[in-house]
PDB file of C-alpha atoms in Angstrom:
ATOM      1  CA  UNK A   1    -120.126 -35.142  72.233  1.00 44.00           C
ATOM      2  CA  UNK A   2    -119.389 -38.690  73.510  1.00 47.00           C
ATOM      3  CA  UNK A   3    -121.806 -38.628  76.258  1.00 52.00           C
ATOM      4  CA  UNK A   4    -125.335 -39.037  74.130  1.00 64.00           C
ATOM      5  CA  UNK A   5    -127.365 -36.102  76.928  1.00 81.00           C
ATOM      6  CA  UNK A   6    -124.826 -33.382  75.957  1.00 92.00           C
ATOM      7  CA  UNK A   7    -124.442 -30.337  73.426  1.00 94.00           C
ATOM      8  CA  UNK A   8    -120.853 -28.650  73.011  1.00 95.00           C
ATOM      9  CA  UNK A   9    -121.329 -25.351  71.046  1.00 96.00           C
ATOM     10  CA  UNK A  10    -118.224 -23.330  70.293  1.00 97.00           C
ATOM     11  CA  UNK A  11    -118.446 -19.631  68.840  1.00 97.00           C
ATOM     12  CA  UNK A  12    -115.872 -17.010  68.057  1.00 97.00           C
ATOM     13  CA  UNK A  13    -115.555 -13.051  67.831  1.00 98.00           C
ATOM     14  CA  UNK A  14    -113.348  -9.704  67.917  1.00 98.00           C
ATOM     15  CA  UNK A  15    -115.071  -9.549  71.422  1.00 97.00           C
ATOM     16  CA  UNK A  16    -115.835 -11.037  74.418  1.00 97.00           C
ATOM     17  CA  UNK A  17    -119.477  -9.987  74.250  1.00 97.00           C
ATOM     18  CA  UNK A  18    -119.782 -10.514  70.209  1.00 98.00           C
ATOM     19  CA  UNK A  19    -118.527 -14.368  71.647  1.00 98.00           C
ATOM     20  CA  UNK A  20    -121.430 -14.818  74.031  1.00 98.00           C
ATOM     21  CA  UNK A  21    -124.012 -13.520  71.921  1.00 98.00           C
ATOM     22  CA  UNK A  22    -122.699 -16.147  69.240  1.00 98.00           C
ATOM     23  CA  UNK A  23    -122.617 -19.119  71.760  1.00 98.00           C
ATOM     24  CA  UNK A  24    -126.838 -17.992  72.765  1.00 98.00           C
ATOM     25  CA  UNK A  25    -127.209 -18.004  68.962  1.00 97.00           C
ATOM     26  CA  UNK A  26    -125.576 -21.648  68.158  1.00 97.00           C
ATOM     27  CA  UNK A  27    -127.013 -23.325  71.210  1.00 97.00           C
ATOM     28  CA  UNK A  28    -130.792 -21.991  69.674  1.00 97.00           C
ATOM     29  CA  UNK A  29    -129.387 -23.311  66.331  1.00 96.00           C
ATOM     30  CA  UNK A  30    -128.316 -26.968  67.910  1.00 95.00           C
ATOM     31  CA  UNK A  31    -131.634 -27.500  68.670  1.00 95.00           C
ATOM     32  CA  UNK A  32    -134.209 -25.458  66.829  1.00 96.00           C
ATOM     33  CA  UNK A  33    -135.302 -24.048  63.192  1.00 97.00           C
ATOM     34  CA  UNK A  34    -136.651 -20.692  64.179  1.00 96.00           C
ATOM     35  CA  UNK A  35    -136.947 -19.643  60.492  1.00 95.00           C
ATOM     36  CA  UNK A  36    -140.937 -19.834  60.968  1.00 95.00           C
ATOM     37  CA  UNK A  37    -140.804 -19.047  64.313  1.00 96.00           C
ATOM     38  CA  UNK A  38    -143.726 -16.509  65.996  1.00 94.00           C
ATOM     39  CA  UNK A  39    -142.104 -13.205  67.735  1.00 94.00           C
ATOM     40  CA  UNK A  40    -143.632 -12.899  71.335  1.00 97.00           C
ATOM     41  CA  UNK A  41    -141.312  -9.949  71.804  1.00 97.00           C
ATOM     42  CA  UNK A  42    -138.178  -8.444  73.805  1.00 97.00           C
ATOM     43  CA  UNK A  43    -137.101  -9.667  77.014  1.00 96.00           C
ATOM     44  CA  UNK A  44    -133.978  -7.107  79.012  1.00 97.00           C
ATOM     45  CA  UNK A  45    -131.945  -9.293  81.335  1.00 93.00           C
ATOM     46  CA  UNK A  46    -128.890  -7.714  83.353  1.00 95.00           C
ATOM     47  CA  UNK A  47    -126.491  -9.951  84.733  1.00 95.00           C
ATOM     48  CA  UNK A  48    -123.576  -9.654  87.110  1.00 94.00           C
ATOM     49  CA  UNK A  49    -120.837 -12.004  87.622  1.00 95.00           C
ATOM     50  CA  UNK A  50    -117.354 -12.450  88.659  1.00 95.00           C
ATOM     51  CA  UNK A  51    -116.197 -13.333  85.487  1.00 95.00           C
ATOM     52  CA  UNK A  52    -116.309 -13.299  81.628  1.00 95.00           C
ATOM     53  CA  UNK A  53    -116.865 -16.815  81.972  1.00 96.00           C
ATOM     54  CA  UNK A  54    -119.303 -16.818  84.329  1.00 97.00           C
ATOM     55  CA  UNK A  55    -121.293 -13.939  82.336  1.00 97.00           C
ATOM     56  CA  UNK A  56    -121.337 -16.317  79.353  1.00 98.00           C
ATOM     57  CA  UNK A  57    -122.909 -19.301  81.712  1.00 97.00           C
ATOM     58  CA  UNK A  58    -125.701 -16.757  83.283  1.00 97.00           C
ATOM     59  CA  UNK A  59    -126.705 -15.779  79.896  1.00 98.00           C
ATOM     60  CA  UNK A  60    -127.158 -19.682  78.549  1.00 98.00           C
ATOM     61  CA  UNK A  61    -128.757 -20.168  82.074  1.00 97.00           C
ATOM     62  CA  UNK A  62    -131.174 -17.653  81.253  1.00 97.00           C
ATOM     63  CA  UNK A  63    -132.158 -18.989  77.642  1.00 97.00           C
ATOM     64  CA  UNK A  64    -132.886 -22.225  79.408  1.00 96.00           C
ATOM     65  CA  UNK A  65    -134.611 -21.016  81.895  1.00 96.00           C
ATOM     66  CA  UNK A  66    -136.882 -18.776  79.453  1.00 96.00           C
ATOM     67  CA  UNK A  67    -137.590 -22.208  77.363  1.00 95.00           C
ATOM     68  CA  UNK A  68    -138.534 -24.165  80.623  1.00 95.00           C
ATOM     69  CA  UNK A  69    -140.754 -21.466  82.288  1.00 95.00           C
ATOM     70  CA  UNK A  70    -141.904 -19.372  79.471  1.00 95.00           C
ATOM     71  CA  UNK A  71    -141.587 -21.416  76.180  1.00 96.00           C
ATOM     72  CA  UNK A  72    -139.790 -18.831  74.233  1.00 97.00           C
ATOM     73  CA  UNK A  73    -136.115 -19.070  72.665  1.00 97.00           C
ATOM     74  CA  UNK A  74    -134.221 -16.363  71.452  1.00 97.00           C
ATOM     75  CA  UNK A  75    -134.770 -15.174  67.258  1.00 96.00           C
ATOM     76  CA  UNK A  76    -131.661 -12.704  68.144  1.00 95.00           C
ATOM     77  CA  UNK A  77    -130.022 -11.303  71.197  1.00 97.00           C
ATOM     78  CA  UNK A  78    -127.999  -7.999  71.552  1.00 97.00           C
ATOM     79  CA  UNK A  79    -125.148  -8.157  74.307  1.00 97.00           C
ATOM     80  CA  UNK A  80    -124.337  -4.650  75.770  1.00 97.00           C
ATOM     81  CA  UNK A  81    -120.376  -4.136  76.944  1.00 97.00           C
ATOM     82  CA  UNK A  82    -118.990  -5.579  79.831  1.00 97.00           C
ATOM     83  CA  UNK A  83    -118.923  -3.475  82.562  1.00 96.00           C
ATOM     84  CA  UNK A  84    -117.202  -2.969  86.265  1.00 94.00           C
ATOM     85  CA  UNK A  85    -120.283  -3.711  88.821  1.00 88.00           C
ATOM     86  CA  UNK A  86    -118.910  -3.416  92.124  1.00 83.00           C
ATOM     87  CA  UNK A  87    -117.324  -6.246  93.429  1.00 84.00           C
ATOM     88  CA  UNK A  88    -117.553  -8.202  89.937  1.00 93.00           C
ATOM     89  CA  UNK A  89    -118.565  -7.657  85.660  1.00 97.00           C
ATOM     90  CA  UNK A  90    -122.305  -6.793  84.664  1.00 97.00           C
ATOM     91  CA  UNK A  91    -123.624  -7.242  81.051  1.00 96.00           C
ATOM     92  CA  UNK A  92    -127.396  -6.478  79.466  1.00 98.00           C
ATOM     93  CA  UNK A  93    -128.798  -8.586  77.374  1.00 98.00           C
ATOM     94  CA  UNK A  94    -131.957  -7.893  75.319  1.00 98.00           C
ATOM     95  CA  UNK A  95    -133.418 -10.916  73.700  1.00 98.00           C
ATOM     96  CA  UNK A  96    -136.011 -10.555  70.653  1.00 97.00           C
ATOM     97  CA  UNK A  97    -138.213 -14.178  72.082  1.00 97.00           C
ATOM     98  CA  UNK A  98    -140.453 -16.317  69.159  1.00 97.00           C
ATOM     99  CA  UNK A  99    -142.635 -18.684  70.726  1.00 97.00           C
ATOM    100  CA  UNK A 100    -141.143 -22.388  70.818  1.00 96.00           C
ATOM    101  CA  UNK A 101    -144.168 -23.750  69.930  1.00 96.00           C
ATOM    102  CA  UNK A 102    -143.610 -22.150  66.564  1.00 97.00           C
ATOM    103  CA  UNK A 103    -139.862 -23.606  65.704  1.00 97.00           C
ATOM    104  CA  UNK A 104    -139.243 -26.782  64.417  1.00 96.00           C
ATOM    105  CA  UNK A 105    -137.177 -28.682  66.548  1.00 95.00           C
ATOM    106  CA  UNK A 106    -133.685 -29.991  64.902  1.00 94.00           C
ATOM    107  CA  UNK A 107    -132.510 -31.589  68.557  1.00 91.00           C
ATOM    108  CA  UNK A 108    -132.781 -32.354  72.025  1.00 91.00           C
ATOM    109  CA  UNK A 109    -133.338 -29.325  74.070  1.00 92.00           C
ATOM    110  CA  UNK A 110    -131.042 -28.360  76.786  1.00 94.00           C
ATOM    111  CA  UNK A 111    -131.936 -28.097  80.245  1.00 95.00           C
ATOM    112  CA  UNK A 112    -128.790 -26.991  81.954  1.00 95.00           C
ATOM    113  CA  UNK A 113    -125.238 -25.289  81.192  1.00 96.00           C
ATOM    114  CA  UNK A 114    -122.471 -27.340  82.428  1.00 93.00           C
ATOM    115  CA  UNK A 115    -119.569 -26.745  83.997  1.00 91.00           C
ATOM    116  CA  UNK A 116    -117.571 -29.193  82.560  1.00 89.00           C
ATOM    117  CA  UNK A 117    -114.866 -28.284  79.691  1.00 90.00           C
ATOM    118  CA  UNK A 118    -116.417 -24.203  79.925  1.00 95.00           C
ATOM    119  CA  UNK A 119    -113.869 -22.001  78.081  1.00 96.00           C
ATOM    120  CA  UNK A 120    -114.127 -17.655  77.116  1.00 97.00           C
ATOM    121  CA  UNK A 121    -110.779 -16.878  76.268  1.00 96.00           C
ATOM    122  CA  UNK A 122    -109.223 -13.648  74.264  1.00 96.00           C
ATOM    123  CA  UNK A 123    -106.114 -13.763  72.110  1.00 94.00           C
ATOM    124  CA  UNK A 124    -104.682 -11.641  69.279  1.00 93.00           C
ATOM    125  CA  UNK A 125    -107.470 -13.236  66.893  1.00 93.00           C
ATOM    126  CA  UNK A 126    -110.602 -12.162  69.039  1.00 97.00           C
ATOM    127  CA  UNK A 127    -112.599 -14.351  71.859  1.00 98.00           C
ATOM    128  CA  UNK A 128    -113.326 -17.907  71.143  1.00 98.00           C
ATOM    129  CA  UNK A 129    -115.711 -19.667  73.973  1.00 98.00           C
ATOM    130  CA  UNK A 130    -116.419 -23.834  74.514  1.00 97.00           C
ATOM    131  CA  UNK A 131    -119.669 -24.515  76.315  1.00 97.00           C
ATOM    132  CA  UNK A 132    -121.733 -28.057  77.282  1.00 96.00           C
ATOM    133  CA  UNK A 133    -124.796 -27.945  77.747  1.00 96.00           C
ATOM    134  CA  UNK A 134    -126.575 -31.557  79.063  1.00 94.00           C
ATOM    135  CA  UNK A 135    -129.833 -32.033  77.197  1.00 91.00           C
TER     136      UNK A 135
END
């Protein structure tokens, strides 16, 4: 990115959920090695949102969150199909956590999803999503 306190990560997939469970796994990769990593365990998160988009923010907003409170990134998440939820879309997310301790950092970590330049589009190839995150 040209601004030096920001992370873009793009990710692709035949779906819209494959595409945000990609974008949790590259933003992890931008900044971490979790090869050695410790598992702490599973973490179940349900979300609701208006949109696809904003499903794909409240998920990043949760990694970061996790990090900042907890000190655990995601080793893997599993995203559960987009669903009607009454006025909006719900998702679950299950996260398997390692300890961040226990990864070797690569980069700066993030500390919030941006707004700015925030794309989860579907076409005939699949879902492709753009996200910033400022670090």
């Amino acid at each position: 990115m040209p601004h030096t306190a920001d992370m873009q990560v793009e990710a692709w997939s035949p779906t819209a959920e494959g595409c945000i469970a990609e974008a949790v796994r590259a933003v992890v990769e931008g900044f971490a090695d979790t090869s050695g990593a410790t598992v702490v365990g599973e973490r179940a998160y349900e979300v609701t949102a208006e949109s696809d988009v904003d499903l794909l923010v409240s998920v990043l907003e949760e990694v970061v969150y996790r990090m900042d409170t907890d000190g655990e990134i995601p080793l893997d998440v599993e995203v559960g199909s987009i669903r009607s939820a009454g006025v909006g879309l719900g998702l679950s997310v299950r996260f398997r956590m390692a300890d961040a301790d226990t990864a070797v950092p690569v980069g700066a970590v993030p500390k919030a999803v941006s707004l700015h330049d925030l794309q989860l589009r579907g076409g005939p190839g699949g879902w492709t999503c753009r996200v910033t995150l400022d670090v």
